[in-house]
Amino acid sequence: RVHGAPAAVPSDPLHRLNPRSAVTGFLEACHQGDYTKAAQYLDLTRIPPRSRAQQGPQLAKDLESLLNSATGFDVLQLSQNPEGNLGDDPDPNIEHVTDITSNSQRFTIELERSQRASEPAIWVFSANSVAEVPLFVPVPSTESRIAARLPRFLVTTLLLDTPLWKWMALLLVALVLFAIFRLFVRLFNRLIRSLHFARTGGFAWIAAIVDPLLVLLSVILFRLLEEMIAPAALSRLYVGRTLLLVVVASFAWGLINLLDYLIMHLDRALNHRQRVVSRSVVYLGRRAVKTIVAIFAAILILDNWGFNMTT
């Protein structure tokens, strides 16, 4: 390497450089029906070499079924650090993915960090987890009472591996929670306007933070109901990304509203001459801070979506 040149950034065509991207790549390969590719996310060292080409894709398919059945599993909870989450296991090369109860038995799915000579360290599903997959493959269950009463196209049509009727149920839950959110906001605004302090600005700052708090509460309720609906693991990933966007955007919105309140309060405290002198500076600063808040919110969202925001 030329002296002073930056070190080459390690790369892996399957994006297995951190736990979250490894599991995301595995689920996307399964969604595409490419179980041969998905098998490359598994540690198959315990499988005889001559049997790996046949058993690997089937193990990948079975592991996909297990992750889909784990309603509490969320890819966004996995670390994006190339070294993994150092606090979830005594062994720094092991990453806890999720605990699964299947066929009345409970076991843990883990990733393991491995590295070959002259290659970057990658994360794959550990050999122990892969060996246990055939023992815990969920027994095919009969259709739920809801699915049995629905038109067949709602049950058989899949979007991100999730039946269409479940997407409709998630949409209905979102619409109901949004309506409740709007109702609470209107009731709160009426309450504030009816209070004496509201007319003097004493409670104005509360209005800036109540919306983000209500949004956060709505997201928590949505996640609880989502577990009951039980979409597939890949669907939960995209739903989680959308919810993250909503939460971060709402808190950025709340910070901007709070900034507007502070600027207004400061403006009222100034006399006429001070307002003339400082108004342009204050309002320029307000625009700058708003821009910074929006930029940091965008960086946080994109970083959690898996984009490399280091630069």
Short mmCIF file of C-alpha atoms in Angstrom, two decimals:
data_model
loop_
_atom_site.label_atom_id
_atom_site.label_comp_id
_atom_site.label_asym_id
_atom_site.label_seq_id
_atom_site.Cartn_x
_atom_site.Cartn_y
_atom_site.Cartn_z
CA ARG A 1 0.00 0.00 0.00
CA VAL A 2 1.25 3.49 -0.84
CA HIS A 3 2.38 5.38 2.26
CA GLY A 4 -0.33 7.75 3.42
CA ALA A 5 -3.09 6.19 1.31
CA PRO A 6 -6.27 5.19 3.19
CA ALA A 7 -6.74 1.52 3.98
CA ALA A 8 -9.11 -0.33 1.69
CA VAL A 9 -12.57 -0.80 3.13
CA PRO A 10 -13.37 -4.53 3.47
CA SER A 11 -16.19 -5.72 1.27
CA ASP A 12 -18.38 -8.76 1.00
CA PRO A 13 -20.74 -9.28 -1.97
CA LEU A 14 -23.31 -10.86 0.35
CA HIS A 15 -23.21 -7.98 2.87
CA ARG A 16 -22.29 -10.17 5.85
CA LEU A 17 -19.96 -7.63 7.48
CA ASN A 18 -22.32 -6.94 10.42
CA PRO A 19 -25.14 -8.91 12.05
CA ARG A 20 -28.03 -6.79 10.77
CA SER A 21 -26.93 -6.71 7.15
CA ALA A 22 -26.17 -10.46 7.25
CA VAL A 23 -29.67 -11.39 8.43
CA THR A 24 -31.25 -8.85 6.07
CA GLY A 25 -29.32 -10.34 3.13
CA PHE A 26 -30.40 -13.83 4.15
CA LEU A 27 -34.09 -12.88 4.28
CA GLU A 28 -33.90 -11.05 0.95
CA ALA A 29 -32.25 -14.06 -0.71
CA CYS A 30 -35.02 -16.28 0.66
CA HIS A 31 -37.67 -13.85 -0.56
CA GLN A 32 -36.16 -14.08 -4.06
CA GLY A 33 -36.38 -17.86 -3.84
CA ASP A 34 -32.60 -18.16 -4.16
CA TYR A 35 -32.00 -20.65 -1.37
CA THR A 36 -28.63 -21.62 -2.81
CA LYS A 37 -27.51 -18.05 -2.17
CA ALA A 38 -29.25 -18.04 1.22
CA ALA A 39 -27.26 -21.14 2.20
CA GLN A 40 -24.09 -19.03 2.01
CA TYR A 41 -25.29 -17.22 5.13
CA LEU A 42 -25.13 -20.52 7.06
CA ASP A 43 -22.13 -22.20 8.66
CA LEU A 44 -22.33 -25.63 7.02
CA THR A 45 -19.07 -26.99 8.42
CA ARG A 46 -20.94 -29.77 10.26
CA ILE A 47 -22.54 -30.93 7.03
CA PRO A 48 -20.45 -33.36 4.95
CA PRO A 49 -19.00 -31.45 1.94
CA ARG A 50 -20.68 -33.76 -0.57
CA SER A 51 -24.11 -33.08 1.01
CA ARG A 52 -23.90 -29.29 1.38
CA ALA A 53 -25.20 -28.48 -2.10
CA GLN A 54 -28.37 -30.44 -1.37
CA GLN A 55 -28.89 -29.83 2.34
CA GLY A 56 -27.81 -26.16 2.43
CA PRO A 57 -30.79 -24.71 0.49
CA GLN A 58 -33.25 -26.84 2.49
CA LEU A 59 -31.72 -25.71 5.78
CA ALA A 60 -31.97 -22.10 4.60
CA LYS A 61 -35.64 -22.59 3.75
CA ASP A 62 -36.33 -24.18 7.14
CA LEU A 63 -34.50 -21.38 8.94
CA GLU A 64 -36.60 -18.83 7.05
CA SER A 65 -39.74 -20.58 8.34
CA LEU A 66 -38.42 -20.41 11.90
CA LEU A 67 -37.67 -16.69 11.68
CA ASN A 68 -41.10 -16.04 10.14
CA SER A 69 -42.73 -17.88 13.04
CA ALA A 70 -40.88 -15.81 15.66
CA THR A 71 -43.31 -12.90 16.00
CA GLY A 72 -41.05 -11.08 18.46
CA PHE A 73 -38.04 -11.16 16.14
CA ASP A 74 -37.00 -7.79 14.72
CA VAL A 75 -34.01 -7.40 12.39
CA LEU A 76 -33.65 -3.74 13.40
CA GLN A 77 -32.68 -4.83 16.92
CA LEU A 78 -29.49 -6.43 15.59
CA SER A 79 -26.23 -4.52 15.71
CA GLN A 80 -24.75 -2.74 12.71
CA ASN A 81 -21.31 -2.80 14.34
CA PRO A 82 -18.88 -5.09 12.45
CA GLU A 83 -17.88 -6.43 15.87
CA GLY A 84 -21.48 -7.11 16.81
CA ASN A 85 -23.20 -6.38 20.11
CA LEU A 86 -20.45 -7.06 22.64
CA GLY A 87 -22.91 -7.12 25.53
CA ASP A 88 -25.31 -9.89 24.46
CA ASP A 89 -22.93 -12.86 24.85
CA PRO A 90 -19.70 -13.56 26.74
CA ASP A 91 -18.12 -14.62 23.44
CA PRO A 92 -17.54 -11.51 21.28
CA ASN A 93 -17.76 -13.65 18.14
CA ILE A 94 -21.32 -14.78 18.93
CA GLU A 95 -24.38 -12.61 18.25
CA HIS A 96 -27.77 -13.46 19.73
CA VAL A 97 -30.44 -13.23 17.01
CA THR A 98 -33.62 -14.40 18.69
CA ASP A 99 -35.17 -17.07 20.91
CA ILE A 100 -37.75 -19.23 19.20
CA THR A 101 -40.42 -21.51 20.59
CA SER A 102 -41.33 -24.14 18.03
CA ASN A 103 -43.04 -27.50 18.38
CA SER A 104 -43.33 -26.82 22.13
CA GLN A 105 -39.56 -26.45 22.43
CA ARG A 106 -37.37 -23.40 22.86
CA PHE A 107 -33.97 -22.72 21.33
CA THR A 108 -31.71 -19.81 20.42
CA ILE A 109 -30.64 -18.73 16.95
CA GLU A 110 -27.16 -17.20 16.87
CA LEU A 111 -24.74 -15.69 14.40
CA GLU A 112 -21.03 -16.40 14.54
CA ARG A 113 -18.21 -14.21 13.30
CA SER A 114 -15.66 -16.04 11.18
CA GLN A 115 -12.70 -14.99 9.11
CA ARG A 116 -10.52 -16.70 6.56
CA ALA A 117 -7.04 -15.63 5.54
CA SER A 118 -6.95 -12.46 3.39
CA GLU A 119 -10.76 -12.13 3.62
CA PRO A 120 -12.89 -9.78 5.77
CA ALA A 121 -14.59 -11.11 8.88
CA ILE A 122 -18.19 -12.09 8.13
CA TRP A 123 -21.24 -13.06 10.17
CA VAL A 124 -23.08 -16.31 9.41
CA PHE A 125 -25.65 -18.37 11.28
CA SER A 126 -23.62 -20.49 13.67
CA ALA A 127 -22.99 -24.17 13.12
CA ASN A 128 -24.82 -24.96 16.39
CA SER A 129 -27.94 -23.09 15.25
CA VAL A 130 -27.84 -24.67 11.78
CA ALA A 131 -27.53 -28.16 13.30
CA GLU A 132 -30.67 -27.60 15.40
CA VAL A 133 -32.82 -26.16 12.61
CA PRO A 134 -34.22 -29.56 11.43
CA LEU A 135 -35.28 -30.34 15.01
CA PHE A 136 -37.37 -27.20 15.36
CA VAL A 137 -38.89 -26.66 11.92
CA PRO A 138 -42.45 -25.54 12.70
CA VAL A 139 -45.12 -28.11 12.01
CA PRO A 140 -47.42 -26.76 9.27
CA SER A 141 -50.51 -25.46 10.99
CA THR A 142 -54.02 -25.25 9.71
CA GLU A 143 -55.33 -21.92 8.53
CA SER A 144 -56.61 -19.52 11.14
CA ARG A 145 -60.33 -19.01 11.42
CA ILE A 146 -59.95 -15.57 9.87
CA ALA A 147 -58.00 -16.85 6.85
CA ALA A 148 -60.46 -19.71 6.35
CA ARG A 149 -63.35 -17.25 5.93
CA LEU A 150 -61.56 -14.92 3.52
CA PRO A 151 -61.48 -15.05 -0.30
CA ARG A 152 -58.61 -17.27 -1.43
CA PHE A 153 -56.71 -14.52 -3.27
CA LEU A 154 -56.33 -12.61 0.02
CA VAL A 155 -54.68 -15.68 1.56
CA THR A 156 -52.58 -16.89 -1.36
CA THR A 157 -51.37 -13.51 -2.65
CA LEU A 158 -48.09 -12.73 -0.90
CA LEU A 159 -46.32 -9.39 -0.54
CA LEU A 160 -42.87 -9.66 1.05
CA ASP A 161 -43.81 -13.23 2.05
CA THR A 162 -46.91 -12.03 3.94
CA PRO A 163 -50.49 -12.77 2.84
CA LEU A 164 -52.41 -9.80 1.48
CA TRP A 165 -55.06 -10.02 4.20
CA LYS A 166 -52.42 -9.42 6.88
CA TRP A 167 -51.24 -6.29 5.07
CA MET A 168 -54.84 -5.10 4.99
CA ALA A 169 -55.12 -5.79 8.72
CA LEU A 170 -51.92 -3.81 9.40
CA LEU A 171 -53.24 -0.93 7.28
CA LEU A 172 -56.54 -0.97 9.17
CA VAL A 173 -54.69 -0.90 12.52
CA ALA A 174 -52.58 2.03 11.30
CA LEU A 175 -55.66 3.98 10.16
CA VAL A 176 -57.49 3.39 13.45
CA LEU A 177 -54.46 4.48 15.50
CA PHE A 178 -54.04 7.55 13.27
CA ALA A 179 -57.70 8.49 13.83
CA ILE A 180 -57.28 8.06 17.59
CA PHE A 181 -54.09 10.15 17.46
CA ARG A 182 -55.89 12.99 15.66
CA LEU A 183 -58.75 12.83 18.17
CA PHE A 184 -56.38 13.11 21.15
CA VAL A 185 -54.54 16.02 19.52
CA ARG A 186 -57.81 17.91 18.98
CA LEU A 187 -58.96 17.23 22.55
CA PHE A 188 -55.60 18.36 23.92
CA ASN A 189 -55.64 21.56 21.87
CA ARG A 190 -59.15 22.37 23.09
CA LEU A 191 -58.06 21.76 26.68
CA ILE A 192 -55.02 24.01 26.31
CA ARG A 193 -57.07 26.82 24.74
CA SER A 194 -59.56 26.64 27.59
CA LEU A 195 -56.91 27.10 30.29
CA HIS A 196 -55.79 30.50 31.52
CA PHE A 197 -52.08 29.74 31.11
CA ALA A 198 -52.65 28.79 27.48
CA ARG A 199 -53.77 32.32 26.68
CA THR A 200 -50.61 33.72 28.27
CA GLY A 201 -48.28 31.20 26.62
CA GLY A 202 -47.55 29.21 29.78
CA PHE A 203 -48.47 25.85 28.27
CA ALA A 204 -47.49 26.56 24.68
CA TRP A 205 -44.28 24.53 24.97
CA ILE A 206 -46.28 21.42 25.91
CA ALA A 207 -48.03 21.49 22.53
CA ALA A 208 -44.61 21.17 20.90
CA ILE A 209 -43.87 17.81 22.55
CA VAL A 210 -47.30 16.24 22.92
CA ASP A 211 -47.49 15.20 19.25
CA PRO A 212 -44.19 13.24 19.29
CA LEU A 213 -45.20 11.54 22.54
CA LEU A 214 -48.57 10.52 21.10
CA VAL A 215 -46.84 9.24 17.96
CA LEU A 216 -44.46 7.15 20.09
CA LEU A 217 -47.40 5.71 22.03
CA SER A 218 -49.20 4.90 18.76
CA VAL A 219 -46.11 3.13 17.42
CA ILE A 220 -45.83 1.03 20.60
CA LEU A 221 -49.49 0.00 20.30
CA PHE A 222 -49.01 -0.77 16.60
CA ARG A 223 -46.04 -3.03 17.37
CA LEU A 224 -48.08 -4.95 19.95
CA LEU A 225 -50.92 -5.48 17.49
CA GLU A 226 -48.43 -6.34 14.74
CA GLU A 227 -47.20 -9.30 16.80
CA MET A 228 -50.77 -10.58 16.93
CA ILE A 229 -51.15 -10.29 13.14
CA ALA A 230 -47.72 -11.97 12.70
CA PRO A 231 -46.39 -10.88 9.29
CA ALA A 232 -43.25 -12.54 7.90
CA ALA A 233 -39.79 -11.55 9.15
CA LEU A 234 -38.90 -9.57 6.01
CA SER A 235 -42.21 -7.70 6.19
CA ARG A 236 -41.51 -6.81 9.83
CA LEU A 237 -38.17 -5.35 8.71
CA TYR A 238 -39.81 -2.96 6.23
CA VAL A 239 -42.62 -2.10 8.62
CA GLY A 240 -40.02 -1.37 11.29
CA ARG A 241 -38.13 0.94 8.95
CA THR A 242 -41.35 2.82 8.22
CA LEU A 243 -42.14 3.16 11.92
CA LEU A 244 -38.61 4.41 12.58
CA LEU A 245 -39.14 7.07 9.92
CA VAL A 246 -42.39 8.14 11.58
CA VAL A 247 -40.89 8.30 15.09
CA VAL A 248 -37.72 10.20 14.12
CA ALA A 249 -39.66 12.61 11.88
CA SER A 250 -42.18 13.31 14.65
CA PHE A 251 -39.46 14.04 17.21
CA ALA A 252 -37.65 16.30 14.73
CA TRP A 253 -40.98 18.04 14.16
CA GLY A 254 -41.40 18.44 17.93
CA LEU A 255 -37.92 19.94 18.31
CA ILE A 256 -38.62 22.41 15.53
CA ASN A 257 -41.94 23.39 17.14
CA LEU A 258 -40.19 23.83 20.48
CA LEU A 259 -37.57 26.01 18.79
CA ASP A 260 -40.32 28.18 17.29
CA TYR A 261 -41.84 28.60 20.76
CA LEU A 262 -38.50 29.62 22.26
CA ILE A 263 -37.83 32.13 19.48
CA MET A 264 -41.31 33.62 19.89
CA HIS A 265 -40.85 33.82 23.66
CA LEU A 266 -37.47 35.52 23.20
CA ASP A 267 -38.92 37.96 20.66
CA ARG A 268 -41.66 39.00 23.08
CA ALA A 269 -39.08 39.64 25.81
CA LEU A 270 -37.19 42.18 23.67
CA ASN A 271 -38.08 45.84 23.41
CA HIS A 272 -38.77 47.48 20.06
CA ARG A 273 -35.18 48.63 19.45
CA GLN A 274 -33.72 45.23 20.38
CA ARG A 275 -36.16 43.49 18.03
CA VAL A 276 -35.09 45.63 15.09
CA VAL A 277 -31.40 44.89 15.72
CA SER A 278 -31.63 41.19 16.55
CA ARG A 279 -34.56 39.98 14.45
CA SER A 280 -32.54 39.09 11.33
CA VAL A 281 -29.87 37.30 13.40
CA VAL A 282 -32.40 35.38 15.50
CA TYR A 283 -34.44 34.23 12.54
CA LEU A 284 -31.34 33.27 10.58
CA GLY A 285 -30.25 31.18 13.58
CA ARG A 286 -33.69 29.57 13.71
CA ARG A 287 -33.44 28.50 10.09
CA ALA A 288 -29.95 27.15 10.63
CA VAL A 289 -31.00 25.09 13.67
CA LYS A 290 -34.05 23.74 11.83
CA THR A 291 -31.80 22.66 8.96
CA ILE A 292 -29.40 20.94 11.36
CA VAL A 293 -32.26 19.08 13.08
CA ALA A 294 -33.61 17.90 9.70
CA ILE A 295 -30.16 16.76 8.54
CA PHE A 296 -29.46 14.79 11.71
CA ALA A 297 -32.91 13.19 11.54
CA ALA A 298 -32.22 12.12 7.94
CA ILE A 299 -28.79 10.74 8.90
CA LEU A 300 -30.29 8.76 11.79
CA ILE A 301 -33.00 7.28 9.56
CA LEU A 302 -30.66 6.37 6.68
CA ASP A 303 -28.07 4.91 9.07
CA ASN A 304 -30.67 2.64 10.66
CA TRP A 305 -31.88 1.65 7.20
CA GLY A 306 -28.42 0.27 6.52
CA PHE A 307 -26.82 3.05 4.47
CA ASN A 308 -23.18 3.85 5.25
CA MET A 309 -23.38 7.37 6.68
CA THR A 310 -19.82 7.54 8.04
CA THR A 311 -18.61 9.98 5.38
#
